mmCIF file with all atom_site columns, C-alpha atoms in Angstrom:
data_model
loop_
_atom_site.group_PDB
_atom_site.id
_atom_site.type_symbol
_atom_site.label_atom_id
_atom_site.label_alt_id
_atom_site.label_comp_id
_atom_site.label_asym_id
_atom_site.label_entity_id
_atom_site.label_seq_id
_atom_site.pdbx_PDB_ins_code
_atom_site.Cartn_x
_atom_site.Cartn_y
_atom_site.Cartn_z
_atom_site.occupancy
_atom_site.B_iso_or_equiv
_atom_site.pdbx_formal_charge
_atom_site.auth_seq_id
_atom_site.auth_comp_id
_atom_site.auth_asym_id
_atom_site.auth_atom_id
_atom_site.pdbx_PDB_model_num
ATOM 1  C CA . THR A 1 1  ? 91.307  104.634 121.883 1.00 0.00 ? 1  THR A CA 1
ATOM 2  C CA . PHE A 1 2  ? 92.237  102.543 118.859 1.00 0.00 ? 2  PHE A CA 1
ATOM 3  C CA . ASN A 1 3  ? 93.860  99.151  118.789 1.00 0.00 ? 3  ASN A CA 1
ATOM 4  C CA . TYR A 1 4  ? 97.135  98.530  116.946 1.00 0.00 ? 4  TYR A CA 1
ATOM 5  C CA . LYS A 1 5  ? 95.377  97.249  113.796 1.00 0.00 ? 5  LYS A CA 1
ATOM 6  C CA . ILE A 1 6  ? 93.438  100.493 113.402 1.00 0.00 ? 6  ILE A CA 1
ATOM 7  C CA . ILE A 1 7  ? 96.487  102.659 114.154 1.00 0.00 ? 7  ILE A CA 1
ATOM 8  C CA . ILE A 1 8  ? 98.694  100.912 111.571 1.00 0.00 ? 8  ILE A CA 1
ATOM 9  C CA . GLY A 1 9  ? 95.906  101.050 108.998 1.00 0.00 ? 9  GLY A CA 1
ATOM 10 C CA . LEU A 1 10 ? 95.379  104.741 109.692 1.00 0.00 ? 10 LEU A CA 1
ATOM 11 C CA . TYR A 1 11 ? 99.078  105.438 109.115 1.00 0.00 ? 11 TYR A CA 1
ATOM 12 C CA . ILE A 1 12 ? 98.811  103.768 105.729 1.00 0.00 ? 12 ILE A CA 1
ATOM 13 C CA . HIS A 1 13 ? 95.503  105.403 104.772 1.00 0.00 ? 13 HIS A CA 1
ATOM 14 C CA . ILE A 1 14 ? 96.643  108.861 105.854 1.00 0.00 ? 14 ILE A CA 1
ATOM 15 C CA . SER A 1 15 ? 99.977  108.496 104.031 1.00 0.00 ? 15 SER A CA 1
ATOM 16 C CA . CYS A 1 16 ? 98.104  107.654 100.841 1.00 0.00 ? 16 CYS A CA 1
ATOM 17 C CA . LEU A 1 17 ? 95.714  110.536 101.483 1.00 0.00 ? 17 LEU A CA 1
ATOM 18 C CA . ILE A 1 18 ? 98.594  112.993 101.747 1.00 0.00 ? 18 ILE A CA 1
ATOM 19 C CA . GLU A 1 19 ? 100.185 111.606 98.585  1.00 0.00 ? 19 GLU A CA 1
ATOM 20 C CA . ARG A 1 20 ? 96.891  111.979 96.667  1.00 0.00 ? 20 ARG A CA 1
ATOM 21 C CA . LEU A 1 21 ? 96.462  115.534 97.907  1.00 0.00 ? 21 LEU A CA 1
ATOM 22 C CA . VAL A 1 22 ? 100.007 116.619 97.107  1.00 0.00 ? 22 VAL A CA 1
ATOM 23 C CA . THR A 1 23 ? 100.016 114.969 93.661  1.00 0.00 ? 23 THR A CA 1
ATOM 24 C CA . LYS A 1 24 ? 96.459  116.230 93.029  1.00 0.00 ? 24 LYS A CA 1
ATOM 25 C CA . GLN A 1 25 ? 95.102  112.795 92.166  1.00 0.00 ? 25 GLN A CA 1
ATOM 26 C CA . LYS A 1 26 ? 91.347  112.624 92.013  1.00 0.00 ? 26 LYS A CA 1
ATOM 27 C CA . VAL A 1 27 ? 89.387  110.398 94.330  1.00 0.00 ? 27 VAL A CA 1
ATOM 28 C CA . GLU A 1 28 ? 86.271  108.388 93.639  1.00 0.00 ? 28 GLU A CA 1
ATOM 29 C CA . LEU A 1 29 ? 82.861  109.838 94.248  1.00 0.00 ? 29 LEU A CA 1
ATOM 30 C CA . TYR A 1 30 ? 80.818  108.651 97.177  1.00 0.00 ? 30 TYR A CA 1
ATOM 31 C CA . ASP A 1 31 ? 77.102  108.319 96.485  1.00 0.00 ? 31 ASP A CA 1
ATOM 32 C CA . ASP A 1 32 ? 75.851  109.060 99.979  1.00 0.00 ? 32 ASP A CA 1
ATOM 33 C CA . LEU A 1 33 ? 78.149  111.966 100.867 1.00 0.00 ? 33 LEU A CA 1
ATOM 34 C CA . GLU A 1 34 ? 75.265  114.241 101.882 1.00 0.00 ? 34 GLU A CA 1
ATOM 35 C CA . VAL A 1 35 ? 73.801  111.551 104.139 1.00 0.00 ? 35 VAL A CA 1
ATOM 36 C CA . PHE A 1 36 ? 77.225  110.956 105.674 1.00 0.00 ? 36 PHE A CA 1
ATOM 37 C CA . GLN A 1 37 ? 77.659  114.685 106.274 1.00 0.00 ? 37 GLN A CA 1
ATOM 38 C CA . LYS A 1 38 ? 74.328  114.907 108.082 1.00 0.00 ? 38 LYS A CA 1
ATOM 39 C CA . LYS A 1 39 ? 74.928  111.832 110.242 1.00 0.00 ? 39 LYS A CA 1
ATOM 40 C CA . HIS A 1 40 ? 78.608  112.352 111.031 1.00 0.00 ? 40 HIS A CA 1
ATOM 41 C CA . GLN A 1 41 ? 79.267  116.098 111.022 1.00 0.00 ? 41 GLN A CA 1
ATOM 42 C CA . GLN A 1 42 ? 80.952  115.849 114.414 1.00 0.00 ? 42 GLN A CA 1
ATOM 43 C CA . PHE A 1 43 ? 83.461  113.302 113.036 1.00 0.00 ? 43 PHE A CA 1
ATOM 44 C CA . ILE A 1 44 ? 84.106  115.501 109.986 1.00 0.00 ? 44 ILE A CA 1
ATOM 45 C CA . ASP A 1 45 ? 84.682  118.563 112.170 1.00 0.00 ? 45 ASP A CA 1
ATOM 46 C CA . LYS A 1 46 ? 87.009  116.705 114.545 1.00 0.00 ? 46 LYS A CA 1
ATOM 47 C CA . PHE A 1 47 ? 88.976  115.207 111.616 1.00 0.00 ? 47 PHE A CA 1
ATOM 48 C CA . GLN A 1 48 ? 89.422  118.620 110.025 1.00 0.00 ? 48 GLN A CA 1
ATOM 49 C CA . GLU A 1 49 ? 90.503  120.061 113.359 1.00 0.00 ? 49 GLU A CA 1
ATOM 50 C CA . CYS A 1 50 ? 93.064  117.276 113.860 1.00 0.00 ? 50 CYS A CA 1
ATOM 51 C CA . PHE A 1 51 ? 94.528  117.667 110.377 1.00 0.00 ? 51 PHE A CA 1
ATOM 52 C CA . HIS A 1 52 ? 94.356  121.462 110.163 1.00 0.00 ? 52 HIS A CA 1
ATOM 53 C CA . ASP A 1 53 ? 98.131  121.923 110.542 1.00 0.00 ? 53 ASP A CA 1
ATOM 54 C CA . LEU A 1 54 ? 98.917  119.226 107.975 1.00 0.00 ? 54 LEU A CA 1
ATOM 55 C CA . ALA A 1 55 ? 96.510  120.735 105.446 1.00 0.00 ? 55 ALA A CA 1
ATOM 56 C CA . LYS A 1 56 ? 97.983  124.184 106.046 1.00 0.00 ? 56 LYS A CA 1
ATOM 57 C CA . HIS A 1 57 ? 101.579 122.895 105.761 1.00 0.00 ? 57 HIS A CA 1
ATOM 58 C CA . TYR A 1 58 ? 100.906 121.248 102.391 1.00 0.00 ? 58 TYR A CA 1
ATOM 59 C CA . SER A 1 59 ? 98.491  123.975 101.229 1.00 0.00 ? 59 SER A CA 1
ATOM 60 C CA . VAL A 1 60 ? 95.739  121.457 100.580 1.00 0.00 ? 60 VAL A CA 1
ATOM 61 C CA . GLN A 1 61 ? 92.133  121.030 101.588 1.00 0.00 ? 61 GLN A CA 1
ATOM 62 C CA . ILE A 1 62 ? 91.109  117.562 102.681 1.00 0.00 ? 62 ILE A CA 1
ATOM 63 C CA . PRO A 1 63 ? 88.012  116.565 100.714 1.00 0.00 ? 63 PRO A CA 1
ATOM 64 C CA . GLU A 1 64 ? 85.185  115.137 102.764 1.00 0.00 ? 64 GLU A CA 1
ATOM 65 C CA . ILE A 1 65 ? 85.247  112.010 100.603 1.00 0.00 ? 65 ILE A CA 1
ATOM 66 C CA . GLU A 1 66 ? 88.659  111.238 102.105 1.00 0.00 ? 66 GLU A CA 1
ATOM 67 C CA . ILE A 1 67 ? 87.202  111.675 105.579 1.00 0.00 ? 67 ILE A CA 1
ATOM 68 C CA . VAL A 1 68 ? 84.453  109.212 104.645 1.00 0.00 ? 68 VAL A CA 1
ATOM 69 C CA . TYR A 1 69 ? 87.081  106.619 103.664 1.00 0.00 ? 69 TYR A CA 1
ATOM 70 C CA . ILE A 1 70 ? 88.895  107.032 106.989 1.00 0.00 ? 70 ILE A CA 1
ATOM 71 C CA . TYR A 1 71 ? 85.621  106.780 108.905 1.00 0.00 ? 71 TYR A CA 1
ATOM 72 C CA . ARG A 1 72 ? 84.600  103.652 106.979 1.00 0.00 ? 72 ARG A CA 1
ATOM 73 C CA . TYR A 1 73 ? 88.011  102.065 107.580 1.00 0.00 ? 73 TYR A CA 1
ATOM 74 C CA . ILE A 1 74 ? 87.843  102.645 111.333 1.00 0.00 ? 74 ILE A CA 1
ATOM 75 C CA . HIS A 1 75 ? 84.318  101.303 111.571 1.00 0.00 ? 75 HIS A CA 1
ATOM 76 C CA . SER A 1 76 ? 85.029  98.277  109.376 1.00 0.00 ? 76 SER A CA 1
ATOM 77 C CA . ILE A 1 77 ? 87.671  97.163  111.901 1.00 0.00 ? 77 ILE A CA 1
ATOM 78 C CA . LEU A 1 78 ? 85.427  97.949  114.869 1.00 0.00 ? 78 LEU A CA 1
ATOM 79 C CA . ASP A 1 79 ? 82.547  96.068  113.231 1.00 0.00 ? 79 ASP A CA 1
ATOM 80 C CA . GLU A 1 80 ? 84.816  93.016  112.792 1.00 0.00 ? 80 GLU A CA 1
ATOM 81 C CA . LYS A 1 81 ? 85.437  92.982  116.518 1.00 0.00 ? 81 LYS A CA 1
ATOM 82 C CA . GLY A 1 82 ? 81.886  93.903  117.486 1.00 0.00 ? 82 GLY A CA 1
ATOM 83 C CA . GLU A 1 83 ? 83.108  97.182  118.997 1.00 0.00 ? 83 GLU A CA 1
ATOM 84 C CA . ALA A 1 84 ? 81.230  99.650  116.777 1.00 0.00 ? 84 ALA A CA 1
ATOM 85 C CA . LYS A 1 85 ? 78.481  101.696 118.338 1.00 0.00 ? 85 LYS A CA 1
#
């Protein structure tokens, strides 16, 4: 479960994500994307599963770089509180 700070931040991050996808704005590159993919494939798969309907509704594909940003946001808050694993 997520605390209120993470939930509110996720609403904001995901809203911006949807706007970028719909307006076709490019996102920054992430240097360690392949490393992230290897270490966190389960998170990537679960994220894509959770947002499958949204991606289908807007006819977009969520780039893995966006998933990295969401993952990093969640863990930055958890790290602040000493809750990250």
